Tab-separated table of C-alpha atoms and ligand atoms in Angstrom:
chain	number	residue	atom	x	y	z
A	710	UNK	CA	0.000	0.000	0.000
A	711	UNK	CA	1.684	3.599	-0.929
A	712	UNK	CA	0.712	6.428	1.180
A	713	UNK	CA	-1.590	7.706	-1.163
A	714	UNK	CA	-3.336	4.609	-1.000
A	715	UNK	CA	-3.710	4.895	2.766
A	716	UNK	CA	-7.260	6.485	4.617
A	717	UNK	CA	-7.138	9.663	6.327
A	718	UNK	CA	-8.529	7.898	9.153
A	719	UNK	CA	-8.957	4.382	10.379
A	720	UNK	CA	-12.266	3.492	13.611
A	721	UNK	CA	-11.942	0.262	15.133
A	722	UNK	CA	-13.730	-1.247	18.502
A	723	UNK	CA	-11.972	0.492	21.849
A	724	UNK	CA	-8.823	-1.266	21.787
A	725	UNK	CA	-7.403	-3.599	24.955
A	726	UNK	CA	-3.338	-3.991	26.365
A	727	UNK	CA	-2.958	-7.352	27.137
A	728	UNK	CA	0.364	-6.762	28.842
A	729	UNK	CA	1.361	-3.577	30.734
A	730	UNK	CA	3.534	-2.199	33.650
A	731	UNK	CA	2.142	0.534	35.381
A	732	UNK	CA	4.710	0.674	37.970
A	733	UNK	CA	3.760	1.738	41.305
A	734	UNK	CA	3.961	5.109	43.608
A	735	UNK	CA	4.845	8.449	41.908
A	736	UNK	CA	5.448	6.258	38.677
A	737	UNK	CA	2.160	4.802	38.498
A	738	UNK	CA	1.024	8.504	38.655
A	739	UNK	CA	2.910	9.711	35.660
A	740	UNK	CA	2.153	6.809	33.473
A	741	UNK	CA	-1.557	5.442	33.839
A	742	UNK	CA	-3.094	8.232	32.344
A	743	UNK	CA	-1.397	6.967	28.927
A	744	UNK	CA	-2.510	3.570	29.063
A	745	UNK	CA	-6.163	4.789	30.237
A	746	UNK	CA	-6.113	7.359	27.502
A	747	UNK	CA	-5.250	4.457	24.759
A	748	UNK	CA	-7.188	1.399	25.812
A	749	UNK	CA	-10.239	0.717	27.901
A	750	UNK	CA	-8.392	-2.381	29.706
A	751	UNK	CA	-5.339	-3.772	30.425
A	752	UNK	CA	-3.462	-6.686	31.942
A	753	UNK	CA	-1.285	-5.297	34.543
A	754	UNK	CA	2.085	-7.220	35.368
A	755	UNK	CA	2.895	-7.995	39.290
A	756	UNK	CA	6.709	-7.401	38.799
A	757	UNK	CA	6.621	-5.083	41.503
A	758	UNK	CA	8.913	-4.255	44.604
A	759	UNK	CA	7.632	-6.285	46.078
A	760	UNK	CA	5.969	-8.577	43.423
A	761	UNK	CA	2.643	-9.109	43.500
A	762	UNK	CA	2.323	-12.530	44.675
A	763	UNK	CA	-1.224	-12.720	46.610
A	764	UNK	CA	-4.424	-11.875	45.845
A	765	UNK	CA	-4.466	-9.475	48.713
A	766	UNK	CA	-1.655	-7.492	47.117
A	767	UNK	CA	-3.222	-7.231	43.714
A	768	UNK	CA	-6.633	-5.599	46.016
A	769	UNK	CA	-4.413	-3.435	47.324
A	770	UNK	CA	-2.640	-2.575	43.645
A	771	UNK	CA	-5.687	-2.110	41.877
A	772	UNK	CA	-6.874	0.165	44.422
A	773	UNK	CA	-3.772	2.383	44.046
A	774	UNK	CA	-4.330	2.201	40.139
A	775	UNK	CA	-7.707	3.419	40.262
A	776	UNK	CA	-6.978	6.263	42.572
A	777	UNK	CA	-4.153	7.230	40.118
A	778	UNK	CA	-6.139	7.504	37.279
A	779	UNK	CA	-7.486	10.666	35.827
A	780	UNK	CA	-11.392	11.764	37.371
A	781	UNK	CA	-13.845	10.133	34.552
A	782	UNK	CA	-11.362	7.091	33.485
A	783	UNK	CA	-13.630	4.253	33.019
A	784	UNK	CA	-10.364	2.093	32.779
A	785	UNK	CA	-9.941	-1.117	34.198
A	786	UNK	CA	-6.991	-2.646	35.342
A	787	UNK	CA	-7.250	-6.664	35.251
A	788	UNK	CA	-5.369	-8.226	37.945
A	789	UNK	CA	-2.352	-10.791	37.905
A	790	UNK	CA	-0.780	-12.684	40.471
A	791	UNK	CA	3.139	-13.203	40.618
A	792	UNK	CA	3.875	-17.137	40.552
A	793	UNK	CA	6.758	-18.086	42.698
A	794	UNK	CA	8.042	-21.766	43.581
A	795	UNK	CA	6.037	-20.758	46.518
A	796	UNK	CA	2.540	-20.002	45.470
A	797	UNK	CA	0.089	-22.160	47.043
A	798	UNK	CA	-2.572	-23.696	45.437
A	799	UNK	CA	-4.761	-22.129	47.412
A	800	UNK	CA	-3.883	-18.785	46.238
A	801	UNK	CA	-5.199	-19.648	42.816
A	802	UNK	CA	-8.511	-20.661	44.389
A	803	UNK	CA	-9.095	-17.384	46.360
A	804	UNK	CA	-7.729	-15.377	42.907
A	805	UNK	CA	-10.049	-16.830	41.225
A	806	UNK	CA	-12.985	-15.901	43.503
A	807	UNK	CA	-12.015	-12.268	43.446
A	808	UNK	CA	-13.450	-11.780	39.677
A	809	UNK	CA	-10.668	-9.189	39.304
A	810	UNK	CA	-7.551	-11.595	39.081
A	811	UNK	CA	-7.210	-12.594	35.156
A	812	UNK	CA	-4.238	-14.459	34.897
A	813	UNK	CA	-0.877	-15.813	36.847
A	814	UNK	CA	2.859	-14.658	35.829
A	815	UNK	CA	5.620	-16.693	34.815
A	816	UNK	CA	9.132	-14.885	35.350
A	817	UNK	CA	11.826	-17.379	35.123
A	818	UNK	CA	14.018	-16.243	38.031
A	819	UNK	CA	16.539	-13.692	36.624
A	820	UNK	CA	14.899	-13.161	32.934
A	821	UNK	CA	14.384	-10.061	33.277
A	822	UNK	CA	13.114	-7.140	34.991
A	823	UNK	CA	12.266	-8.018	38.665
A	824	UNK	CA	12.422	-11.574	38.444
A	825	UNK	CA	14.709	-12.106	41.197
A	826	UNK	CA	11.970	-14.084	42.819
A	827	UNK	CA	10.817	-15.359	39.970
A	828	UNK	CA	10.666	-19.623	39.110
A	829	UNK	CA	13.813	-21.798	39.622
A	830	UNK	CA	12.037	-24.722	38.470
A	831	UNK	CA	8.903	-24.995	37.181
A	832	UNK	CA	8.258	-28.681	38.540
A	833	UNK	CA	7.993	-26.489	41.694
A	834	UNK	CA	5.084	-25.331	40.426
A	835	UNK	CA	2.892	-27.830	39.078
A	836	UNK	CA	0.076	-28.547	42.122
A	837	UNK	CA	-0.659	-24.610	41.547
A	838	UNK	CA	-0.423	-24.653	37.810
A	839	UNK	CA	-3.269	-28.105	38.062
A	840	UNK	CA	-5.598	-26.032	39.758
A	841	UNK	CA	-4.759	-23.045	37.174
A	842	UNK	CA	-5.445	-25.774	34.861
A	843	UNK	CA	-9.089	-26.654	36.549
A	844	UNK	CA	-10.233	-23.275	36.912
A	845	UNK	CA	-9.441	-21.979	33.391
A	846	UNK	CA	-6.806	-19.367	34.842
A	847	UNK	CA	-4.403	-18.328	31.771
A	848	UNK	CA	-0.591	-18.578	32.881
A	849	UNK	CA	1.511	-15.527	31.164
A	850	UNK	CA	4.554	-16.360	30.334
A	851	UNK	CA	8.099	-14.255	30.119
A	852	UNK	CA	9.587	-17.064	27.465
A	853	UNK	CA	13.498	-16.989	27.888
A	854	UNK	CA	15.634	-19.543	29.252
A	855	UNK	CA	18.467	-17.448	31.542
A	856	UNK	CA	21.437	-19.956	31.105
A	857	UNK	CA	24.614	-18.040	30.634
A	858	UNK	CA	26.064	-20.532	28.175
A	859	UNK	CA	22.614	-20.111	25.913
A	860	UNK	CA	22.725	-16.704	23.349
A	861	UNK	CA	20.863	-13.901	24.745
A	862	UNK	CA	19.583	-13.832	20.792
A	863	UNK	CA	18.630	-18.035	20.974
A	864	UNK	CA	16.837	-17.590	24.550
A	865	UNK	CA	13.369	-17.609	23.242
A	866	UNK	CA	13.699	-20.367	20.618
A	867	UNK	CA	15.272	-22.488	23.319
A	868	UNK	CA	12.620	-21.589	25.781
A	869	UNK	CA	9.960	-23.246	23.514
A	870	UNK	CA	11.784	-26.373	23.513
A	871	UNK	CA	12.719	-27.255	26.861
A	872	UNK	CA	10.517	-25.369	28.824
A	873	UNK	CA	6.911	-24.379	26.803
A	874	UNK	CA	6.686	-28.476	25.049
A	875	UNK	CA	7.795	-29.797	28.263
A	876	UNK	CA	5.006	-27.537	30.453
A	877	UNK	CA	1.941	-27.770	27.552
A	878	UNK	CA	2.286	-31.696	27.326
A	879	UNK	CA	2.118	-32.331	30.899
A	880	UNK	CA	-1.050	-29.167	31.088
A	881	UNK	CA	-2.640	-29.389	27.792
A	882	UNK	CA	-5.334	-27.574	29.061
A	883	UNK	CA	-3.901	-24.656	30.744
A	884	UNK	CA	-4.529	-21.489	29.251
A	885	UNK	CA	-1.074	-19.881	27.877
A	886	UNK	CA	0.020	-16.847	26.630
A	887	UNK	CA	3.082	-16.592	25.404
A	888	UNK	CA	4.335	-12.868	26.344
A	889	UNK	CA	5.905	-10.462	24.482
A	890	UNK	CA	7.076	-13.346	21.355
A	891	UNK	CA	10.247	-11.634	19.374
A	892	UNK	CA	11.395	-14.839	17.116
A	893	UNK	CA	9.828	-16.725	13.806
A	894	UNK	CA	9.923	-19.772	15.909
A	895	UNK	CA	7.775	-18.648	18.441
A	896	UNK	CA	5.381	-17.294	16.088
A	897	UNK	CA	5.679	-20.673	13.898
A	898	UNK	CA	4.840	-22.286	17.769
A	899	UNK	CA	1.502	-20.824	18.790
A	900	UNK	CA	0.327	-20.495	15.328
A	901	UNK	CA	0.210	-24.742	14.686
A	902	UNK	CA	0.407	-25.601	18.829
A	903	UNK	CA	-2.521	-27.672	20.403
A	904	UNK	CA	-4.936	-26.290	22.554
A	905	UNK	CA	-5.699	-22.992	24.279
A	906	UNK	CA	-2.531	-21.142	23.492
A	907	UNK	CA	-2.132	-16.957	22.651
A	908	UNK	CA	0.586	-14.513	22.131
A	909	UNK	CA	1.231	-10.973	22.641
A	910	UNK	CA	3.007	-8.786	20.578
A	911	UNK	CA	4.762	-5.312	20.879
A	912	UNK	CA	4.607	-2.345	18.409
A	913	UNK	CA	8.368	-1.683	18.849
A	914	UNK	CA	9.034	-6.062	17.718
A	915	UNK	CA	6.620	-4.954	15.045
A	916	UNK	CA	8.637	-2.014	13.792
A	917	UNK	CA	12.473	-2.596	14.452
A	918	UNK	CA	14.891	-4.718	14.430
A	919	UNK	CA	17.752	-5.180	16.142
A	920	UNK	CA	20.170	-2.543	14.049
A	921	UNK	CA	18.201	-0.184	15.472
A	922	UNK	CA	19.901	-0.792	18.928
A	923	UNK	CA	22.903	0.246	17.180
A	924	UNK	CA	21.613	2.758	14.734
A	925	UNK	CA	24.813	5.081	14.656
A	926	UNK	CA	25.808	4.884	18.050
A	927	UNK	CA	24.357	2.918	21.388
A	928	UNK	CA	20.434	3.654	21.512
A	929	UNK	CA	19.088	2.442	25.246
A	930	UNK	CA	15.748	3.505	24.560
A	931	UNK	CA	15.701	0.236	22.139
A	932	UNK	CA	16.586	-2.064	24.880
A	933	UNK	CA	14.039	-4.397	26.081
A	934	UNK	CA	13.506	-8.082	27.135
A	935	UNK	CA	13.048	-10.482	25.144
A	936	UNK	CA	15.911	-8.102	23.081
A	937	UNK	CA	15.033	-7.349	19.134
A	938	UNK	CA	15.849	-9.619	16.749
A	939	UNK	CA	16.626	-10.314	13.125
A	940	UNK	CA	14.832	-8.685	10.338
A	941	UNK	CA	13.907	-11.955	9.240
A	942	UNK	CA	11.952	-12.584	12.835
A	943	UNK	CA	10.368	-8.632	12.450
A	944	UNK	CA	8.683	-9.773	9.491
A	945	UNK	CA	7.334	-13.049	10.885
A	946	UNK	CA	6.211	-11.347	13.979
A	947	UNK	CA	4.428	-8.747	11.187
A	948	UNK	CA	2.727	-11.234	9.530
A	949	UNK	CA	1.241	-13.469	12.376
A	950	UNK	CA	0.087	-10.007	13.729
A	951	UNK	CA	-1.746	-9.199	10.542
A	952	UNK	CA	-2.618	-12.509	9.544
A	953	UNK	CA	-6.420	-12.493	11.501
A	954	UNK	CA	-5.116	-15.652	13.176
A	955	UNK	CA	-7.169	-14.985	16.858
A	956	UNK	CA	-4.344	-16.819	19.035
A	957	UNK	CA	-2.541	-12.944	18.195
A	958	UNK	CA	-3.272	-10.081	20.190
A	959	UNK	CA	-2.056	-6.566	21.351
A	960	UNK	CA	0.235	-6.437	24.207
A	961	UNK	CA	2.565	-2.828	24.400
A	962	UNK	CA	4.762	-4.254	26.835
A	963	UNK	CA	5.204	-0.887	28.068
A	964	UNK	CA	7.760	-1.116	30.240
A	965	UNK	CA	9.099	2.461	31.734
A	966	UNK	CA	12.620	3.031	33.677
A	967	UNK	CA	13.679	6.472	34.624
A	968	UNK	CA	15.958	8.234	31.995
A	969	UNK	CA	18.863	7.894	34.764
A	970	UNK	CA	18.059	3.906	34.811
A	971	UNK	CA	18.449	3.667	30.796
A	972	UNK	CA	21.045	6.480	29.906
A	973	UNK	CA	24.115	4.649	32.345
A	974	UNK	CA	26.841	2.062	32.370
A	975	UNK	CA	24.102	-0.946	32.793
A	976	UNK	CA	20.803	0.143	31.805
A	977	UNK	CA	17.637	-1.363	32.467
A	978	UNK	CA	15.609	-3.238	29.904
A	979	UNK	CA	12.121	-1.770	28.771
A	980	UNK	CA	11.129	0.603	26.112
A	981	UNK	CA	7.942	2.719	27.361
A	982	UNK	CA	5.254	3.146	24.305
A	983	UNK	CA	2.040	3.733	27.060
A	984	UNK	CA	1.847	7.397	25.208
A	985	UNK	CA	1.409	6.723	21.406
A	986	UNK	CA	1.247	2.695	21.158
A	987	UNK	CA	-1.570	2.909	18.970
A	988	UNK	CA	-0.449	5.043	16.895
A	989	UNK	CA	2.643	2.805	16.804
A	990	UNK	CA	0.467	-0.457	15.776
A	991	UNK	CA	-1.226	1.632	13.185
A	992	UNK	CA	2.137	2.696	11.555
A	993	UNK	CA	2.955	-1.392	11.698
A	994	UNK	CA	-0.022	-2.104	10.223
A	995	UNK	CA	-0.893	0.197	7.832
A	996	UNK	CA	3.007	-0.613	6.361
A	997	UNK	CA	2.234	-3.738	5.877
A	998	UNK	CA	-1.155	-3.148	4.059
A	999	UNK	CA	-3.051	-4.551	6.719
A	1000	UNK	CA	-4.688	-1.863	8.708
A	1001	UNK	CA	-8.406	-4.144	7.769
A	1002	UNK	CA	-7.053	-6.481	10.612
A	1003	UNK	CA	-5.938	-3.870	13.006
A	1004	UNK	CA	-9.273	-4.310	14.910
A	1005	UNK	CA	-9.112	-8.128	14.977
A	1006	UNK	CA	-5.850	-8.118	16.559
A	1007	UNK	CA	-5.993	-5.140	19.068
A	1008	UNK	CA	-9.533	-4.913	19.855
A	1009	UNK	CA	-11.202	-8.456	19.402
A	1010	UNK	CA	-8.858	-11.431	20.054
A	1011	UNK	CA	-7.676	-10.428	23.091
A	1012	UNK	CA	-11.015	-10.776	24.956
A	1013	UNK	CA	-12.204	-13.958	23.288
A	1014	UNK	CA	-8.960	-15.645	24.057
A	1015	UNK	CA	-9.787	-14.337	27.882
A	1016	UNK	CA	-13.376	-14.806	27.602
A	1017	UNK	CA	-14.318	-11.302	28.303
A	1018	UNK	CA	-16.663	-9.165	26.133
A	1019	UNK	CA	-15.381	-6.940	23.750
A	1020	UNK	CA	-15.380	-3.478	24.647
A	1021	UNK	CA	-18.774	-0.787	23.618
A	1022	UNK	CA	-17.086	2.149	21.782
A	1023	UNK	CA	-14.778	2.836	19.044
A	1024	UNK	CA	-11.636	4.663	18.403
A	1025	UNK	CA	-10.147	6.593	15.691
A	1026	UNK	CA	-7.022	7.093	14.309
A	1027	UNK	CA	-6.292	10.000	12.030
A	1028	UNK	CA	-3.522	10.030	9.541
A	1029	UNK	CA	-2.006	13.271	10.959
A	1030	UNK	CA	1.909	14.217	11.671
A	1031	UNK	CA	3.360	15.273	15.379
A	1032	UNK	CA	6.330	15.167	17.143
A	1033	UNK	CA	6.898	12.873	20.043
A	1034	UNK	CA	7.854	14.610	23.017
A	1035	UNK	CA	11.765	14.385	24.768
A	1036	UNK	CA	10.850	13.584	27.760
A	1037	UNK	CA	7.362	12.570	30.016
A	1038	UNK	CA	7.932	13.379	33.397
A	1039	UNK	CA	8.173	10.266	35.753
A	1040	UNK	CA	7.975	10.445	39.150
A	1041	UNK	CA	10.933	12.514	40.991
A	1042	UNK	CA	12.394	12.135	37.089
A	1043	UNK	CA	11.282	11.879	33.399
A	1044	UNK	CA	10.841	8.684	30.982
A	1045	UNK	CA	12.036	8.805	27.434
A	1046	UNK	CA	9.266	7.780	25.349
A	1047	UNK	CA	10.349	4.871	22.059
A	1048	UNK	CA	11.176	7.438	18.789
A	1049	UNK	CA	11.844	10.667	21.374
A	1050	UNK	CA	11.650	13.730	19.636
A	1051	UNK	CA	10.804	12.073	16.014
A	1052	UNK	CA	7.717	12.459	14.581
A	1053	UNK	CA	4.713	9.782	14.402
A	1054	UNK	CA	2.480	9.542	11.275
A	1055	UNK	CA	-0.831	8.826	13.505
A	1056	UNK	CA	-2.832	10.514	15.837
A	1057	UNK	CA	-5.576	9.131	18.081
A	1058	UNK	CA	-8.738	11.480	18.144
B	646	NCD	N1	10.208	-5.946	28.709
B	646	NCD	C1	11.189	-5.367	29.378
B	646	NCD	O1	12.235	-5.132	28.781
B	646	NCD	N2	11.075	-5.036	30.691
B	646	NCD	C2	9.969	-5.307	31.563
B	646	NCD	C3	9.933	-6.728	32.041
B	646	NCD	C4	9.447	-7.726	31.019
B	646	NCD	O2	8.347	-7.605	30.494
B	646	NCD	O3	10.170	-8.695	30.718
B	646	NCD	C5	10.067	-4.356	32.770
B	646	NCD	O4	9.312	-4.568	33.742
B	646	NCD	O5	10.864	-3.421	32.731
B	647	ZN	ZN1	8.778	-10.086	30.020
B	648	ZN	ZN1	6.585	-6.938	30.246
């Protein structure tokens, strides 16, 4: 599609996040007013200090997210719960009771962000994951193995081998979603895998790959977990996205740090996109000539795969240029938003 061929404008259902960090404190203040502004609903990850690892934490969270958010949000946050080698089954039970619990997190221990407390083994694991398996709660999962000796480029591909096979033949009817997916492999994997299986993808795994870490110089903004790959990857990631296959749906990843955290001598891993991510989608999509399956994927699979409605409303993108800002402020600091200072072909009315 050329640009002449594209519509000024493009109205889809009120779109959903299926992955999100809000952050907490001062930082949930700064940020939750993007993510509220873009979608109607979104699955919030527990990788807090502390993690959210009990339902009574994620009461307490949601609470704080709902005060945060701007008078006259009719956003919801949907709960998750932190899995640990720890988690009782009985946790599941009473997460499941609250009605505002949606899912359970799998952080192998070390991945990535706040994962120290994350999984050692997931054998550990598997009373808790039978009764996530009997009451139809999805597991989320961060899909990277974190041995040294593996490349950090190979960890997803090897993930799905000895770790996703291993854990969907001995569950086969556990919900999974498959966070964040970055490779061909793991897009070739959900897209022909038995039973109830989704995927998230990002707008930034949609759009670059990983040159543009290195784009002229060091770019930290570009950094996030699972890293970017190959072009070749990009493009398979772009055309499960598009392809109206419903096991694919939206999921920023949004993932802020503090510019000090990113601009240093070992900078954290997350690129934040909570401002403009639909705009972001819409560039990805309307590149590849598929903006007709835009809604499908960010508006419509999401909740079937969770068996929630699909939101009342609509959206609209206009095809209108504006500059991204430097900075967002952040708490006591700022956040660098993906594509700082560049401008963005897409506007949301
Ligand atoms: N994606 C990231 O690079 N970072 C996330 C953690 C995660 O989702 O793995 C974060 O919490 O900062
Ligand atoms: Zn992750
Ligand atoms: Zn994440």
């Amino acid at each position: 599609m050329s640009e002449f061929d594209l519509p000024e404008s493009i109205t889809i259902t009120r779109p959903d996040d299926w992955h999100v960090h809000l952050r907490d404190g001062a930082h949930l203040g700064s940020v939750v007013a993007h993510t509220a502004a873009q979608f109607a609903r979104a699955i919030v990850m527990p990788n807090l200090k502390p993690p959210v690892t009990t339902t009574a934490a994620a009461a307490a969270y949601r609470d704080r997210i709902k005060a945060a958010l701007p008078q006259g949000s009719d956003f919801e946050p949907l709960m998750t719960l932190y899995l640990t080698d720890n988690t009782p089954p009985d946790e599941i039970r009473r997460a499941v009771d609250s009605g505002f619990i949606h899912a359970v997190k799998l952080y192998p221990a070390g991945a990535t962000t706040n994962s120290d407390a994350g999984v050692t083994d997931l054998r550990k694991c598997y009373a808790t994951l039978e009764v996530m398996q009997d009451l139809d709660l999805p597991l989320l999962v961060h899909g990277e193995v974190t041995d040294n000796d593996i490349d950090l480029f190979d960890r997803e591909a090897v993930f799905i081998e000895r770790v996703m096979r291993p854990l969907r033949r001995d569950l086969p009817a556990l919900p999974v979603v498959f966070e964040h997916i970055t490779t061909k492999d793991a897009a070739q994997y959900v897209a022909e895998a038995e039973g109830p299986i989704g995927a998230t993808i990002t707008a930034h795994h949609l759009l670059y790959n990983r040159n543009d870490i290195f784009r002229g110089g060091i770019r930290p903004h570009y950094y996030c977990l699972p890293v970017l790959k190959r072009e070749e990857h990009r493009l398979a990631l772009v055309t499960a996205a598009t392809s109206g296959d419903e096991r694919f749906f939206l999921g920023t990843d949004s993932a802020p740090h503090g510019i000090g955290a990113k601009e240093t001598s070992c900078g954290c891993a997350g690129c934040y996109t909570a401002l403009h991510a639909m705009e972001l989608y819409t560039e990805a999509f309307a590149r590849a000539g598929a903006l007709d399956k835009l809604e499908a994927f960010a508006s419509l699979n999401g909740p079937a795969f969770y068996g929630l409605p699909k939101n009342d409303g609509t959206v609209t993108l206009r095809r209108e240029t504006w500059t991204l800002p430097a900075t967002l402020p952040f708490g006591e600091t700022q956040v660098v938003p993906l594509n700082a200072g560049e401008p963005i072909g897409w506007k949301m009315a």
